[in-house]
Amino acid sequence: RRGRAPSSGSSATQSGAGGSNQVTTHHAANSQDSLSSPQVVAVSDLTDRGITTYQIAKSDYLFAYKKYTEEDSRIDSLRAWIQETVSIDHQVILCDPTKTISDWYTALKKQVGITNEMAKDRARDAYQEAIQPLRNNKDLIKWSVAWKKAVTRAQTKQVSESSTMGVWFRDFIRAVKPVMGSWAESYNIYHRKDDTLTFQEVGNDFRREVREMEANRALSKIAKGGFPSFGGTKVMGKRHVKTMRKIPILRNSGKAKGSKKSKTSHSGNSEGDKMPDVATTTKPRCPYCGQIHRLARCFYVFPELAPEDFKEREHIRAKVKEALLDRKLLKEVGFLRRQRRSN
C-alpha cells in the first residue's frame, strides 16, 4: 500500500506546481462559528518573518515529497521483482493486490520460507558435497569456485565443519589429493599448522597451481628428458640392441695365444669390444620415485608435466609420499618450482 503524498501543515504554502510567486495563507476566523477562506498573497507582500516561514515550509515539503517518490519507486521495483520470481499460483493466493508489500512478504515467508535450521542443514549438505574427493583433473578452477562458495555459505550459517581451520583445511587436502597428490602433500606439510591461513588464500594458491599445471601441459604433453636417453640419440629398442650384438667384432690377429692380452681379446671381454648394456648404464635416479630421470622431470612430483594418459602406480605414490617428509628434498622441489615460474 502506497503512502500518501506529503501536504504542508504550515501557515504558508507555495501555490501551483510551477513555483509561482504567490502564497496561500490561512487566517483564523474572528468568531468560533466561521472560518475565513484562504487568501492568495504575493511573496513580495510578505514580511521578512513571513518570507522566512514560507521558505522553511517549502524546504520541508520538497524534502518530504522526495522521500515519498523514492519510496514509491522502490515499492514498484519490489512488486515487479515478486511478480517475476514468485509462481503465479502463489501470487494469486498470497499476494492480494489490496494488501501491502509487508503483508505479501509475511504470507510468502509463512508458506514457502525456511527456518534457520533448514538453511543451516542445506549449507552443511552443500559443503559436504563440495569436499568429496575429486575423480579427475577436469574443471579444477570451476571446482575451486564452488568450494569457496560452499565454505562461505557454511561459515555464514555457522556450520561447525567449516568454522575451524584445521577441519576445513584437512577436508580440502583430502578432496584434491587424488588429482594433485604431490602438491597436496607439500602444501599440507607447510601450512597445516598455520592458524592464520584463510580458505580464500588456499583457494588462490590452488588456482595458481592449476593454471601453471595447465600451461605446462599445453606446452608439451611429454617434455624432453622425461624418460632415459643415451647421448642425445634415440633410445634403442630390444630388436635394435639384439641386431647390434650380432655384428662380428674384429679380433686381435696376434699369435701370442698364451698371453693374457690375447685371451682377453679372443673372449670378447675387453673394454673396447663390450657393448653398453641398457640396464647397467649409469643415469640419474629420481630421489622420490627411484626411477631413471632427473627430479625436475618426475611426473609424481610435478604432475603438470605428465601426459593425460599417465597413470600412477600405488607403490610408487606411497614411496613419493614418504620421501616428501624429507624437508631437504622438499626444499629442492620448492626451488625447482620457483625456477620454472621465473623461466
XYZ file of C-alpha atoms in Angstrom:
343
model
C 0.000 0.000 0.000
C 1.418 3.273 -1.049
C 1.808 6.175 1.346
C 0.113 9.494 0.893
C 1.805 12.388 -0.783
C 3.032 14.936 1.761
C 0.968 18.030 2.487
C 2.114 21.189 4.137
C 0.774 21.898 7.613
C 2.321 25.348 7.834
C 0.534 28.634 7.565
C 2.112 29.476 4.196
C 2.467 27.182 1.159
C 3.550 27.739 -2.423
C 0.711 27.811 -4.902
C 0.959 25.640 -8.027
C 3.470 23.051 -9.191
C 5.315 25.569 -11.359
C 6.595 27.574 -8.434
C 4.626 30.821 -8.873
C 5.375 33.746 -6.652
C 2.089 33.503 -4.808
C 1.428 32.153 -1.360
C -1.806 30.813 0.047
C -2.298 31.868 3.634
C -4.876 30.701 6.149
C -6.375 33.106 8.656
C -8.366 32.186 11.688
C -11.940 33.430 11.820
C -12.849 36.282 14.066
C -15.538 34.132 15.584
C -15.780 30.441 16.515
C -18.711 29.907 14.143
C -16.952 30.663 10.852
C -13.557 30.449 9.197
C -12.211 32.824 6.606
C -11.415 31.444 3.135
C -7.744 31.115 2.069
C -6.284 34.286 0.713
C -3.614 34.395 -2.031
C -0.811 36.777 -1.164
C 2.166 37.659 -3.377
C 5.586 36.761 -1.981
C 6.621 40.367 -2.384
C 3.838 41.337 0.018
C 5.122 39.082 2.804
C 7.000 40.448 5.722
C 10.531 39.273 6.482
C 9.170 36.848 9.022
C 6.584 35.603 6.546
C 9.231 35.006 3.865
C 11.343 33.014 6.328
C 8.350 30.909 7.324
C 7.472 30.334 3.668
C 10.991 29.188 2.757
C 11.136 26.748 5.681
C 7.747 25.293 4.780
C 8.743 24.918 1.126
C 12.011 23.162 2.038
C 10.197 20.723 4.341
C 7.638 19.957 1.664
C 10.211 19.286 -1.072
C 12.225 17.002 1.217
C 9.133 15.004 2.193
C 8.000 14.768 -1.428
C 11.417 13.446 -2.497
C 11.285 10.722 0.148
C 7.779 9.823 -0.953
C 8.743 9.437 -4.635
C 11.831 7.356 -3.768
C 9.799 5.035 -1.572
C 7.130 4.754 -4.244
C 9.788 3.793 -6.818
C 11.275 1.134 -4.531
C 7.830 -0.338 -3.916
C 7.274 -0.585 -7.667
C 10.635 -2.348 -8.093
C 9.884 -4.782 -5.270
C 6.444 -5.515 -6.660
C 7.914 -6.202 -10.117
C 10.573 -8.498 -8.626
C 7.950 -10.522 -6.756
C 5.863 -10.869 -9.886
C 8.910 -12.128 -11.822
C 10.231 -14.594 -9.238
C 7.119 -15.922 -7.470
C 4.982 -18.512 -9.217
C 1.569 -17.465 -10.498
C -0.201 -19.847 -8.122
C 1.476 -18.302 -5.086
C 0.805 -14.802 -6.370
C -2.907 -15.496 -6.707
C -3.159 -16.999 -3.228
C -0.637 -14.982 -1.222
C -0.209 -11.623 -2.992
C -3.560 -9.888 -2.689
C -3.436 -6.597 -4.678
C -5.352 -4.856 -1.905
C -2.706 -5.788 0.697
C 0.618 -4.125 1.412
C 4.041 -5.399 0.389
C 4.658 -6.229 4.030
C 1.572 -8.463 4.013
C 2.861 -10.183 0.874
C 6.235 -10.869 2.484
C 4.665 -12.279 5.653
C 2.365 -14.586 3.686
C 5.158 -15.821 1.392
C 7.528 -16.475 4.273
C 4.868 -18.417 6.142
C 4.002 -20.513 3.091
C 7.359 -21.216 1.397
C 10.018 -19.803 3.749
C 12.597 -21.943 5.563
C 13.788 -21.819 9.139
C 17.334 -21.046 10.195
C 17.890 -24.724 10.976
C 16.789 -25.725 7.483
C 19.120 -23.145 5.949
C 21.975 -24.455 8.105
C 21.299 -28.047 7.036
C 21.316 -27.053 3.379
C 24.603 -25.192 3.824
C 26.105 -28.260 5.514
C 24.947 -30.545 2.686
C 26.434 -28.208 0.066
C 29.735 -28.134 1.961
C 29.882 -31.923 2.291
C 29.296 -32.304 -1.428
C 31.999 -29.763 -2.268
C 34.697 -31.655 -0.324
C 34.151 -35.033 -1.981
C 37.472 -36.399 -3.363
C 37.997 -35.345 -6.967
C 37.944 -38.123 -9.577
C 39.652 -36.320 -12.442
C 41.569 -33.126 -13.133
C 38.947 -31.525 -15.371
C 37.344 -28.178 -14.463
C 39.508 -27.706 -11.360
C 39.085 -23.925 -11.475
C 35.314 -24.328 -11.577
C 35.507 -26.738 -8.646
C 37.585 -24.296 -6.583
C 34.981 -21.556 -7.109
C 32.192 -23.890 -5.985
C 34.282 -24.944 -2.969
C 34.833 -21.328 -1.876
C 31.116 -20.569 -2.207
C 30.237 -23.637 -0.145
C 32.702 -22.703 2.618
C 31.481 -19.094 2.652
C 27.852 -20.163 2.936
C 28.673 -22.745 5.607
C 30.596 -20.228 7.703
C 27.778 -17.681 7.337
C 25.323 -20.265 8.675
C 27.848 -21.242 11.385
C 28.290 -24.838 10.252
C 30.792 -26.367 12.662
C 32.738 -28.274 9.986
C 33.698 -25.039 8.251
C 34.397 -22.908 11.313
C 37.733 -24.449 12.349
C 40.786 -24.032 10.124
C 42.145 -27.465 10.970
C 38.915 -29.156 9.868
C 38.184 -27.396 6.575
C 41.880 -27.474 5.609
C 42.018 -31.228 6.167
C 38.834 -31.655 4.111
C 40.330 -29.580 1.293
C 43.567 -31.597 1.165
C 41.602 -34.840 1.174
C 39.474 -33.610 -1.737
C 42.326 -32.533 -4.043
C 44.865 -35.248 -3.203
C 43.620 -37.759 -5.840
C 44.456 -35.335 -8.681
C 47.115 -33.077 -7.097
C 48.967 -35.611 -4.956
C 52.468 -34.160 -4.651
C 51.251 -30.564 -4.419
C 48.674 -31.518 -1.793
C 51.295 -33.342 0.283
C 53.816 -30.496 0.237
C 51.129 -27.830 0.792
C 49.789 -29.798 3.750
C 53.236 -30.101 5.339
C 53.912 -26.367 5.032
C 50.511 -24.993 6.098
C 48.650 -27.485 8.292
C 49.807 -25.738 11.475
C 49.211 -22.198 10.202
C 46.189 -20.968 12.178
C 46.166 -17.647 10.310
C 45.540 -19.302 6.941
C 42.183 -18.452 5.334
C 40.223 -20.506 2.843
C 40.430 -17.609 0.364
C 44.240 -17.868 0.396
C 44.085 -21.632 -0.039
C 41.723 -21.257 -2.987
C 44.004 -18.684 -4.625
C 47.087 -20.897 -4.196
C 45.218 -23.870 -5.630
C 44.033 -21.972 -8.701
C 47.547 -20.613 -9.280
C 48.961 -24.130 -9.232
C 46.233 -25.435 -11.550
C 46.860 -22.667 -14.085
C 50.594 -23.396 -14.049
C 49.927 -27.103 -14.493
C 47.598 -26.484 -17.428
C 50.067 -24.073 -19.046
C 52.920 -26.576 -18.808
C 50.738 -29.362 -20.134
C 49.750 -27.240 -23.101
C 53.404 -26.613 -23.985
C 54.324 -30.271 -24.146
C 52.459 -33.433 -23.282
C 55.767 -35.260 -22.766
C 58.693 -32.991 -22.008
C 62.175 -33.767 -23.275
C 64.159 -35.661 -20.648
C 61.097 -37.283 -19.072
C 62.497 -40.722 -19.940
C 66.081 -42.091 -20.059
C 68.077 -41.315 -23.233
C 71.545 -42.206 -24.468
C 73.947 -39.494 -25.544
C 71.296 -37.433 -27.244
C 70.386 -40.282 -29.639
C 67.214 -42.317 -29.896
C 66.522 -44.932 -27.257
C 67.483 -48.336 -28.693
C 64.754 -50.927 -28.733
C 65.289 -54.598 -27.904
C 65.363 -55.580 -31.580
C 67.978 -52.924 -32.359
C 70.214 -53.994 -29.449
C 69.917 -57.637 -30.499
C 70.915 -56.768 -34.055
C 73.908 -54.769 -32.865
C 75.163 -57.703 -30.787
C 75.192 -59.927 -33.875
C 77.722 -57.712 -35.666
C 81.081 -59.561 -35.722
C 83.849 -57.961 -33.705
C 87.397 -57.813 -35.095
C 89.765 -59.960 -33.036
C 93.452 -59.446 -32.401
C 95.345 -61.498 -35.037
C 98.464 -61.851 -32.891
C 99.818 -65.360 -32.175
C 100.560 -64.836 -28.514
C 97.934 -67.384 -27.525
C 99.348 -67.839 -24.095
C 99.363 -64.190 -23.306
C 96.664 -62.772 -21.087
C 96.045 -60.000 -23.599
C 95.371 -62.462 -26.404
C 92.922 -64.486 -24.327
C 91.111 -61.421 -23.326
C 90.884 -60.285 -26.934
C 89.516 -63.586 -28.197
C 86.978 -63.830 -25.385
C 85.445 -60.526 -26.454
C 85.539 -59.160 -22.892
C 87.903 -56.244 -23.432
C 86.571 -52.776 -22.784
C 86.856 -51.896 -26.443
C 84.681 -54.837 -27.519
C 81.880 -54.543 -24.935
C 78.503 -53.060 -25.908
C 76.975 -50.702 -23.336
C 74.208 -52.543 -21.511
C 70.933 -50.608 -21.325
C 70.133 -51.960 -17.879
C 73.531 -51.122 -16.374
C 74.067 -47.698 -17.948
C 74.533 -45.090 -15.193
C 71.756 -42.478 -15.243
C 70.481 -40.054 -12.620
C 67.798 -41.559 -10.415
C 64.921 -39.568 -9.008
C 65.249 -39.343 -5.198
C 61.453 -39.523 -4.884
C 60.198 -42.329 -7.107
C 63.531 -44.095 -7.732
C 63.085 -44.196 -11.499
C 65.731 -43.161 -14.015
C 65.178 -39.464 -14.639
C 66.028 -36.171 -13.051
C 63.905 -34.857 -10.183
C 62.815 -31.906 -12.325
C 61.143 -34.363 -14.739
C 59.358 -36.585 -12.227
C 55.665 -36.961 -13.069
C 54.843 -37.859 -9.456
C 56.403 -34.706 -8.035
C 55.388 -32.433 -10.928
C 52.064 -33.818 -12.216
C 51.699 -30.868 -14.585
C 54.402 -32.443 -16.767
C 52.596 -35.767 -17.088
C 50.640 -36.632 -20.238
C 46.889 -37.034 -19.969
C 47.074 -40.832 -20.215
C 49.677 -41.140 -17.458
C 48.597 -43.494 -14.656
C 50.247 -43.515 -11.269
C 51.305 -46.710 -9.527
C 50.247 -47.247 -5.949
C 53.614 -48.422 -4.604
C 55.490 -45.554 -6.281
C 52.998 -42.987 -4.972
C 53.492 -44.410 -1.459
C 57.258 -44.089 -1.885
C 56.945 -40.486 -3.061
C 54.644 -39.673 -0.156
C 57.208 -40.986 2.299
C 60.014 -39.065 0.582
C 58.038 -35.834 0.882
C 58.656 -35.950 4.623
C 62.317 -35.132 3.951
C 62.493 -31.347 4.290
C 65.751 -31.187 2.332
C 64.123 -32.791 -0.701
C 61.027 -30.680 -0.171
C 63.108 -27.504 -0.316
C 64.684 -28.722 -3.542
C 61.215 -29.240 -5.031
C 60.237 -25.727 -3.982
C 63.380 -24.336 -5.603
C 62.609 -26.147 -8.867
C 59.046 -24.810 -8.867
C 60.240 -21.235 -8.355
C 62.852 -21.684 -11.058
C 60.233 -22.928 -13.519
C 57.950 -19.983 -12.761
C 60.767 -17.495 -13.298
C 61.516 -19.052 -16.674
